[in-house]
Amino acid sequence: MAKRKSLIKIKPKSYKDGEVVKVSFMVMHPMETGLRKDKKTKELIPAEYIKKVVFEYKGKVITTMNVWETLSVNPVFTTYMKIDGAGELKVIFTDSKGEVQETVAKIKPKG
Amino acid sequence: MQRRDFLRNLGVGAAGAVILPSVSFAADAPKPKGSNVLSYKDALKAVTGGKTAEVSAKVNLKVPEIAENGAVVPVTVEIDYPMTDSNYVKAIHVLTEKNANSRCIDVHLSPANGKAMLATRVKLGETQEIVAIAELSNGTFLMASQSVKVTIGGCG
């Protein structure tokens, strides 16, 4: 399946070691509940939603989110994290159809 | 499944229905539900494991009072609690009172987060309460709730 558009945003843009920053993960996902009907065919659209989001920083899991279909379309997940040296921040999501995708952001603290 | 059971019961109880005056079956007919159906009570039990969650001002739940569109309701939960290695917020749970599936999101945090906060957007089917529950590392639960008025429902 085509890769879904996703993005990791870190605020503020420049940060130092030991600073606590805001991390947002956004992904383009339909988040179908399985309750909605197709307007033309009048058939139920099968459920398709993100089940799990894992934040991994320097190979260590820092945050795990269990998600249900009650989140909005194109969900955003925002939390904080403590900067602890340069490394990769990976956000991995799994959806109800078994699709797994990884988004990577590089963490480069200044000073 | 519930509808199927209902129809089966209708077939079995057809003889009874003849004798009884038309009981309001329409009122008993369940609404269509998705694959995950979880009432608020069950969800609360699943989260706290039967423990009572204490209402606390430490849990800062920010939701709009009136949501014009129930499909996108921003929810922010901030917990005023230290995040040290031995004493931290273990998890934040967001529940809704009347959605078919009451659970929205569980966030399992670690001291590496530095600050206990979660922001996301949820769907609300109707006017209802949003409940945020914080699970602390010492096993206690804190909660906060706020009602949101929904003009147009966003589920189904």
mmCIF file of C-alpha atoms in Angstrom:
data_model
loop_
_atom_site.group_PDB
_atom_site.id
_atom_site.type_symbol
_atom_site.label_atom_id
_atom_site.label_comp_id
_atom_site.label_asym_id
_atom_site.label_seq_id
_atom_site.Cartn_x
_atom_site.Cartn_y
_atom_site.Cartn_z
ATOM 1 C CA MET A 1 0.000 0.000 0.000
ATOM 2 C CA ALA A 2 1.103 3.460 -0.719
ATOM 3 C CA LYS A 3 2.852 5.221 2.071
ATOM 4 C CA ARG A 4 0.649 7.522 4.085
ATOM 5 C CA LYS A 5 1.740 11.119 4.446
ATOM 6 C CA SER A 6 3.097 11.677 7.906
ATOM 7 C CA LEU A 7 5.086 14.321 9.735
ATOM 8 C CA ILE A 8 6.924 14.784 13.016
ATOM 9 C CA LYS A 9 7.024 18.343 14.333
ATOM 10 C CA ILE A 10 9.222 19.480 17.199
ATOM 11 C CA LYS A 11 8.679 22.751 19.022
ATOM 12 C CA PRO A 12 10.742 24.858 19.505
ATOM 13 C CA LYS A 13 12.751 24.227 16.338
ATOM 14 C CA SER A 14 16.137 24.668 17.998
ATOM 15 C CA TYR A 15 16.723 23.123 21.397
ATOM 16 C CA LYS A 16 19.482 22.242 23.799
ATOM 17 C CA ASP A 17 20.440 19.027 25.551
ATOM 18 C CA GLY A 18 18.216 18.365 28.534
ATOM 19 C CA GLU A 19 15.397 20.581 27.284
ATOM 20 C CA VAL A 20 11.816 19.333 27.307
ATOM 21 C CA VAL A 21 10.233 19.851 23.887
ATOM 22 C CA LYS A 22 6.793 19.355 22.387
ATOM 23 C CA VAL A 23 6.571 16.570 19.801
ATOM 24 C CA SER A 24 3.643 16.255 17.396
ATOM 25 C CA PHE A 25 3.043 13.362 15.068
ATOM 26 C CA MET A 26 0.553 13.845 12.270
ATOM 27 C CA VAL A 27 -0.605 11.252 9.763
ATOM 28 C CA MET A 28 -3.099 11.279 6.909
ATOM 29 C CA HIS A 29 -5.411 8.416 7.822
ATOM 30 C CA PRO A 30 -9.170 7.967 7.172
ATOM 31 C CA MET A 31 -9.939 6.578 10.704
ATOM 32 C CA GLU A 32 -13.114 4.822 9.523
ATOM 33 C CA THR A 33 -15.339 3.704 12.387
ATOM 34 C CA GLY A 34 -17.193 1.030 10.422
ATOM 35 C CA LEU A 35 -20.474 2.808 11.123
ATOM 36 C CA ARG A 36 -20.528 5.167 8.165
ATOM 37 C CA LYS A 37 -22.442 4.311 4.985
ATOM 38 C CA ASP A 38 -21.302 4.938 1.452
ATOM 39 C CA LYS A 39 -23.699 7.559 0.066
ATOM 40 C CA LYS A 40 -23.923 5.916 -3.392
ATOM 41 C CA THR A 41 -23.977 2.185 -2.666
ATOM 42 C CA LYS A 42 -25.612 2.487 0.809
ATOM 43 C CA GLU A 43 -23.178 -0.108 2.104
ATOM 44 C CA LEU A 44 -21.209 0.207 5.307
ATOM 45 C CA ILE A 45 -17.611 1.314 4.867
ATOM 46 C CA PRO A 46 -15.392 -1.212 6.697
ATOM 47 C CA ALA A 47 -13.548 -0.020 9.786
ATOM 48 C CA GLU A 48 -9.987 1.156 9.295
ATOM 49 C CA TYR A 49 -8.226 2.984 12.091
ATOM 50 C CA ILE A 50 -4.888 3.381 13.809
ATOM 51 C CA LYS A 51 -4.485 0.984 16.735
ATOM 52 C CA LYS A 52 -1.104 1.762 18.132
ATOM 53 C CA VAL A 53 1.472 4.542 17.981
ATOM 54 C CA VAL A 54 4.939 4.043 19.430
ATOM 55 C CA PHE A 55 7.528 6.785 19.964
ATOM 56 C CA GLU A 56 11.089 5.472 19.932
ATOM 57 C CA TYR A 57 14.032 7.726 20.774
ATOM 58 C CA LYS A 58 17.568 6.419 20.324
ATOM 59 C CA GLY A 59 16.248 2.860 20.120
ATOM 60 C CA LYS A 60 14.326 3.117 23.392
ATOM 61 C CA VAL A 61 10.535 3.222 23.587
ATOM 62 C CA ILE A 62 9.497 6.376 25.428
ATOM 63 C CA THR A 63 5.761 6.540 24.745
ATOM 64 C CA THR A 64 3.175 3.992 23.636
ATOM 65 C CA MET A 65 -0.332 5.015 22.641
ATOM 66 C CA ASN A 66 -3.285 2.674 22.256
ATOM 67 C CA VAL A 67 -5.783 4.262 19.920
ATOM 68 C CA TRP A 68 -9.392 3.514 19.046
ATOM 69 C CA GLU A 69 -11.543 4.560 16.102
ATOM 70 C CA THR A 70 -13.028 7.465 18.053
ATOM 71 C CA LEU A 71 -10.155 9.779 17.096
ATOM 72 C CA SER A 72 -10.657 12.251 14.276
ATOM 73 C CA VAL A 73 -9.687 11.828 10.640
ATOM 74 C CA ASN A 74 -5.993 12.618 10.037
ATOM 75 C CA PRO A 75 -5.138 12.395 13.717
ATOM 76 C CA VAL A 76 -2.510 14.391 15.577
ATOM 77 C CA PHE A 77 -0.694 13.018 18.616
ATOM 78 C CA THR A 78 1.129 15.560 20.741
ATOM 79 C CA THR A 79 3.226 14.915 23.803
ATOM 80 C CA TYR A 80 6.481 16.084 25.380
ATOM 81 C CA MET A 81 9.910 14.517 25.436
ATOM 82 C CA LYS A 82 13.240 15.248 27.039
ATOM 83 C CA ILE A 83 16.182 15.812 24.691
ATOM 84 C CA ASP A 84 19.049 13.532 25.647
ATOM 85 C CA GLY A 85 21.731 13.778 22.983
ATOM 86 C CA ALA A 86 21.647 13.435 19.191
ATOM 87 C CA GLY A 87 19.832 10.493 17.709
ATOM 88 C CA GLU A 88 16.783 9.354 15.805
ATOM 89 C CA LEU A 89 13.181 9.731 16.881
ATOM 90 C CA LYS A 90 11.064 7.049 15.265
ATOM 91 C CA VAL A 91 7.285 7.047 15.334
ATOM 92 C CA ILE A 92 5.756 3.737 14.316
ATOM 93 C CA PHE A 93 2.022 3.268 13.858
ATOM 94 C CA THR A 94 -0.013 0.115 13.288
ATOM 95 C CA ASP A 95 -3.551 0.206 11.950
ATOM 96 C CA SER A 96 -6.465 -2.217 12.157
ATOM 97 C CA LYS A 97 -5.640 -3.681 8.740
ATOM 98 C CA GLY A 98 -2.146 -4.578 9.881
ATOM 99 C CA GLU A 99 -0.425 -1.768 8.056
ATOM 100 C CA VAL A 100 2.776 -0.643 9.786
ATOM 101 C CA GLN A 101 4.622 2.540 8.943
ATOM 102 C CA GLU A 102 7.629 4.274 10.368
ATOM 103 C CA THR A 103 8.414 7.989 10.354
ATOM 104 C CA VAL A 104 11.864 9.186 11.349
ATOM 105 C CA ALA A 105 13.050 12.585 12.569
ATOM 106 C CA LYS A 106 16.620 13.459 13.442
ATOM 107 C CA ILE A 107 17.242 15.003 16.836
ATOM 108 C CA LYS A 108 20.162 17.441 16.808
ATOM 109 C CA PRO A 109 20.508 19.448 20.018
ATOM 110 C CA LYS A 110 22.522 22.668 19.824
ATOM 111 C CA GLY A 111 25.084 23.251 22.518
ATOM 112 C CA MET B 1 -25.112 -9.407 16.796
ATOM 113 C CA GLN B 2 -27.620 -7.794 19.050
ATOM 114 C CA ARG B 3 -29.973 -7.176 16.185
ATOM 115 C CA ARG B 4 -29.688 -10.805 15.120
ATOM 116 C CA ASP B 5 -30.526 -11.966 18.622
ATOM 117 C CA PHE B 6 -33.401 -9.566 18.682
ATOM 118 C CA LEU B 7 -34.837 -10.963 15.457
ATOM 119 C CA ARG B 8 -34.413 -14.525 16.681
ATOM 120 C CA ASN B 9 -36.223 -13.698 19.883
ATOM 121 C CA LEU B 10 -38.936 -12.092 17.826
ATOM 122 C CA GLY B 11 -39.434 -15.366 15.922
ATOM 123 C CA VAL B 12 -39.529 -17.442 19.116
ATOM 124 C CA GLY B 13 -41.761 -15.031 20.917
ATOM 125 C CA ALA B 14 -44.086 -14.513 17.970
ATOM 126 C CA ALA B 15 -46.806 -16.600 19.621
ATOM 127 C CA GLY B 16 -46.537 -14.487 22.731
ATOM 128 C CA ALA B 17 -46.667 -11.334 20.716
ATOM 129 C CA VAL B 18 -50.062 -12.287 19.357
ATOM 130 C CA ILE B 19 -51.527 -12.463 22.820
ATOM 131 C CA LEU B 20 -49.735 -9.429 24.195
ATOM 132 C CA PRO B 21 -50.749 -6.072 22.816
ATOM 133 C CA SER B 22 -48.076 -4.630 20.543
ATOM 134 C CA VAL B 23 -45.206 -3.997 22.915
ATOM 135 C CA SER B 24 -42.983 -1.160 21.804
ATOM 136 C CA PHE B 25 -40.329 -3.234 20.068
ATOM 137 C CA ALA B 26 -39.012 -0.193 18.271
ATOM 138 C CA ALA B 27 -37.789 1.275 21.525
ATOM 139 C CA ASP B 28 -35.876 -1.907 22.367
ATOM 140 C CA ALA B 29 -34.242 -2.226 18.959
ATOM 141 C CA PRO B 30 -30.558 -1.432 19.453
ATOM 142 C CA LYS B 31 -28.790 1.197 17.394
ATOM 143 C CA PRO B 32 -26.294 -0.045 14.797
ATOM 144 C CA LYS B 33 -22.914 -0.429 16.432
ATOM 145 C CA GLY B 34 -19.363 -0.781 15.221
ATOM 146 C CA SER B 35 -16.949 -3.616 15.793
ATOM 147 C CA ASN B 36 -15.762 -2.162 19.085
ATOM 148 C CA VAL B 37 -18.611 -1.522 21.473
ATOM 149 C CA LEU B 38 -17.671 -0.531 24.978
ATOM 150 C CA SER B 39 -19.859 1.348 27.398
ATOM 151 C CA TYR B 40 -18.434 4.046 29.638
ATOM 152 C CA LYS B 41 -18.834 1.870 32.743
ATOM 153 C CA ASP B 42 -16.941 -1.043 31.203
ATOM 154 C CA ALA B 43 -14.259 1.249 29.851
ATOM 155 C CA LEU B 44 -13.763 2.826 33.254
ATOM 156 C CA LYS B 45 -13.412 -0.611 34.795
ATOM 157 C CA ALA B 46 -10.900 -1.637 32.137
ATOM 158 C CA VAL B 47 -8.817 1.463 32.827
ATOM 159 C CA THR B 48 -8.804 1.577 36.601
ATOM 160 C CA GLY B 49 -9.279 -2.117 37.313
ATOM 161 C CA GLY B 50 -12.108 -1.450 39.743
ATOM 162 C CA LYS B 51 -10.270 1.244 41.699
ATOM 163 C CA THR B 52 -11.932 4.584 42.185
ATOM 164 C CA ALA B 53 -10.440 7.550 40.406
ATOM 165 C CA GLU B 54 -10.237 10.661 42.516
ATOM 166 C CA VAL B 55 -11.369 13.951 40.994
ATOM 167 C CA SER B 56 -8.344 16.210 41.086
ATOM 168 C CA ALA B 57 -7.420 19.728 40.020
ATOM 169 C CA LYS B 58 -3.993 18.379 39.053
ATOM 170 C CA VAL B 59 -5.529 16.968 35.898
ATOM 171 C CA ASN B 60 -5.989 19.897 33.588
ATOM 172 C CA LEU B 61 -8.439 18.948 30.835
ATOM 173 C CA LYS B 62 -8.948 21.488 28.083
ATOM 174 C CA VAL B 63 -11.849 20.971 25.693
ATOM 175 C CA PRO B 64 -14.123 23.483 23.950
ATOM 176 C CA GLU B 65 -17.443 24.110 25.703
ATOM 177 C CA ILE B 66 -19.296 24.100 22.402
ATOM 178 C CA ALA B 67 -18.050 22.070 19.457
ATOM 179 C CA GLU B 68 -19.718 23.044 16.202
ATOM 180 C CA ASN B 69 -18.395 19.979 14.444
ATOM 181 C CA GLY B 70 -18.366 16.764 16.464
ATOM 182 C CA ALA B 71 -15.965 15.139 14.008
ATOM 183 C CA VAL B 72 -13.036 17.241 15.198
ATOM 184 C CA VAL B 73 -12.952 18.141 18.882
ATOM 185 C CA PRO B 74 -9.528 19.154 20.208
ATOM 186 C CA VAL B 75 -8.652 17.646 23.591
ATOM 187 C CA THR B 76 -5.634 18.628 25.684
ATOM 188 C CA VAL B 77 -4.760 16.913 28.954
ATOM 189 C CA GLU B 78 -1.948 18.233 31.102
ATOM 190 C CA ILE B 79 -1.020 16.732 34.443
ATOM 191 C CA ASP B 80 0.648 18.826 37.085
ATOM 192 C CA TYR B 81 2.897 16.098 38.446
ATOM 193 C CA PRO B 82 6.668 15.610 38.511
ATOM 194 C CA MET B 83 8.259 13.206 36.039
ATOM 195 C CA THR B 84 11.172 11.732 37.976
ATOM 196 C CA ASP B 85 12.458 8.178 37.687
ATOM 197 C CA SER B 86 10.622 6.955 40.764
ATOM 198 C CA ASN B 87 7.565 9.162 40.700
ATOM 199 C CA TYR B 88 5.826 9.884 37.437
ATOM 200 C CA VAL B 89 2.596 9.744 35.471
ATOM 201 C CA LYS B 90 2.353 6.263 34.031
ATOM 202 C CA ALA B 91 -0.535 6.775 31.658
ATOM 203 C CA ILE B 92 -3.200 9.192 30.488
ATOM 204 C CA HIS B 93 -6.542 7.773 29.343
ATOM 205 C CA VAL B 94 -9.220 9.709 27.484
ATOM 206 C CA LEU B 95 -12.786 8.379 27.615
ATOM 207 C CA THR B 96 -16.119 9.653 26.355
ATOM 208 C CA GLU B 97 -19.425 9.057 28.056
ATOM 209 C CA LYS B 98 -21.822 8.277 25.215
ATOM 210 C CA ASN B 99 -19.837 7.222 22.140
ATOM 211 C CA ALA B 100 -20.459 3.637 20.966
ATOM 212 C CA ASN B 101 -16.861 2.898 21.877
ATOM 213 C CA SER B 102 -16.112 4.842 25.000
ATOM 214 C CA ARG B 103 -12.327 4.659 24.775
ATOM 215 C CA CYS B 104 -10.414 7.181 22.708
ATOM 216 C CA ILE B 105 -6.750 6.957 23.513
ATOM 217 C CA ASP B 106 -4.374 5.586 26.153
ATOM 218 C CA VAL B 107 -0.944 7.115 26.401
ATOM 219 C CA HIS B 108 1.699 5.200 28.318
ATOM 220 C CA LEU B 109 4.395 7.627 29.354
ATOM 221 C CA SER B 110 7.859 7.209 30.815
ATOM 222 C CA PRO B 111 10.153 9.593 32.745
ATOM 223 C CA ALA B 112 11.879 10.288 29.395
ATOM 224 C CA ASN B 113 8.873 12.381 28.415
ATOM 225 C CA GLY B 114 9.790 15.105 30.899
ATOM 226 C CA LYS B 115 6.247 16.410 31.124
ATOM 227 C CA ALA B 116 2.888 14.622 31.250
ATOM 228 C CA MET B 117 0.798 16.052 28.459
ATOM 229 C CA LEU B 118 -1.334 14.778 25.611
ATOM 230 C CA ALA B 119 -3.090 16.666 22.847
ATOM 231 C CA THR B 120 -5.219 15.083 20.140
ATOM 232 C CA ARG B 121 -8.568 15.414 18.385
ATOM 233 C CA VAL B 122 -11.566 13.150 18.965
ATOM 234 C CA LYS B 123 -14.935 12.450 17.353
ATOM 235 C CA LEU B 124 -18.096 12.964 19.418
ATOM 236 C CA GLY B 125 -21.469 11.584 18.398
ATOM 237 C CA GLU B 126 -23.541 13.819 20.640
ATOM 238 C CA THR B 127 -23.358 16.246 23.549
ATOM 239 C CA GLN B 128 -21.533 14.434 26.342
ATOM 240 C CA GLU B 129 -18.765 14.460 28.895
ATOM 241 C CA ILE B 130 -15.111 13.863 28.128
ATOM 242 C CA VAL B 131 -13.206 12.191 30.934
ATOM 243 C CA ALA B 132 -9.438 12.221 31.385
ATOM 244 C CA ILE B 133 -7.862 9.748 33.794
ATOM 245 C CA ALA B 134 -4.235 9.893 34.895
ATOM 246 C CA GLU B 135 -2.563 6.783 36.228
ATOM 247 C CA LEU B 136 0.328 7.543 38.578
ATOM 248 C CA SER B 137 3.338 5.324 39.192
ATOM 249 C CA ASN B 138 2.206 4.712 42.783
ATOM 250 C CA GLY B 139 -0.988 3.069 41.518
ATOM 251 C CA THR B 140 -3.484 5.846 42.182
ATOM 252 C CA PHE B 141 -5.828 7.346 39.645
ATOM 253 C CA LEU B 142 -6.758 10.988 39.214
ATOM 254 C CA MET B 143 -9.517 12.195 36.937
ATOM 255 C CA ALA B 144 -11.177 15.260 35.495
ATOM 256 C CA SER B 145 -14.221 15.618 33.288
ATOM 257 C CA GLN B 146 -15.899 18.315 31.277
ATOM 258 C CA SER B 147 -19.006 18.361 29.124
ATOM 259 C CA VAL B 148 -18.905 19.377 25.486
ATOM 260 C CA LYS B 149 -21.963 20.580 23.628
ATOM 261 C CA VAL B 150 -21.999 19.167 20.122
ATOM 262 C CA THR B 151 -24.015 20.916 17.417
ATOM 263 C CA ILE B 152 -23.428 18.382 14.618
ATOM 264 C CA GLY B 153 -22.511 14.823 15.566
ATOM 265 C CA GLY B 154 -19.363 13.356 14.106
ATOM 266 C CA CYS B 155 -19.854 9.599 14.448
ATOM 267 C CA GLY B 156 -21.501 7.227 12.003
#
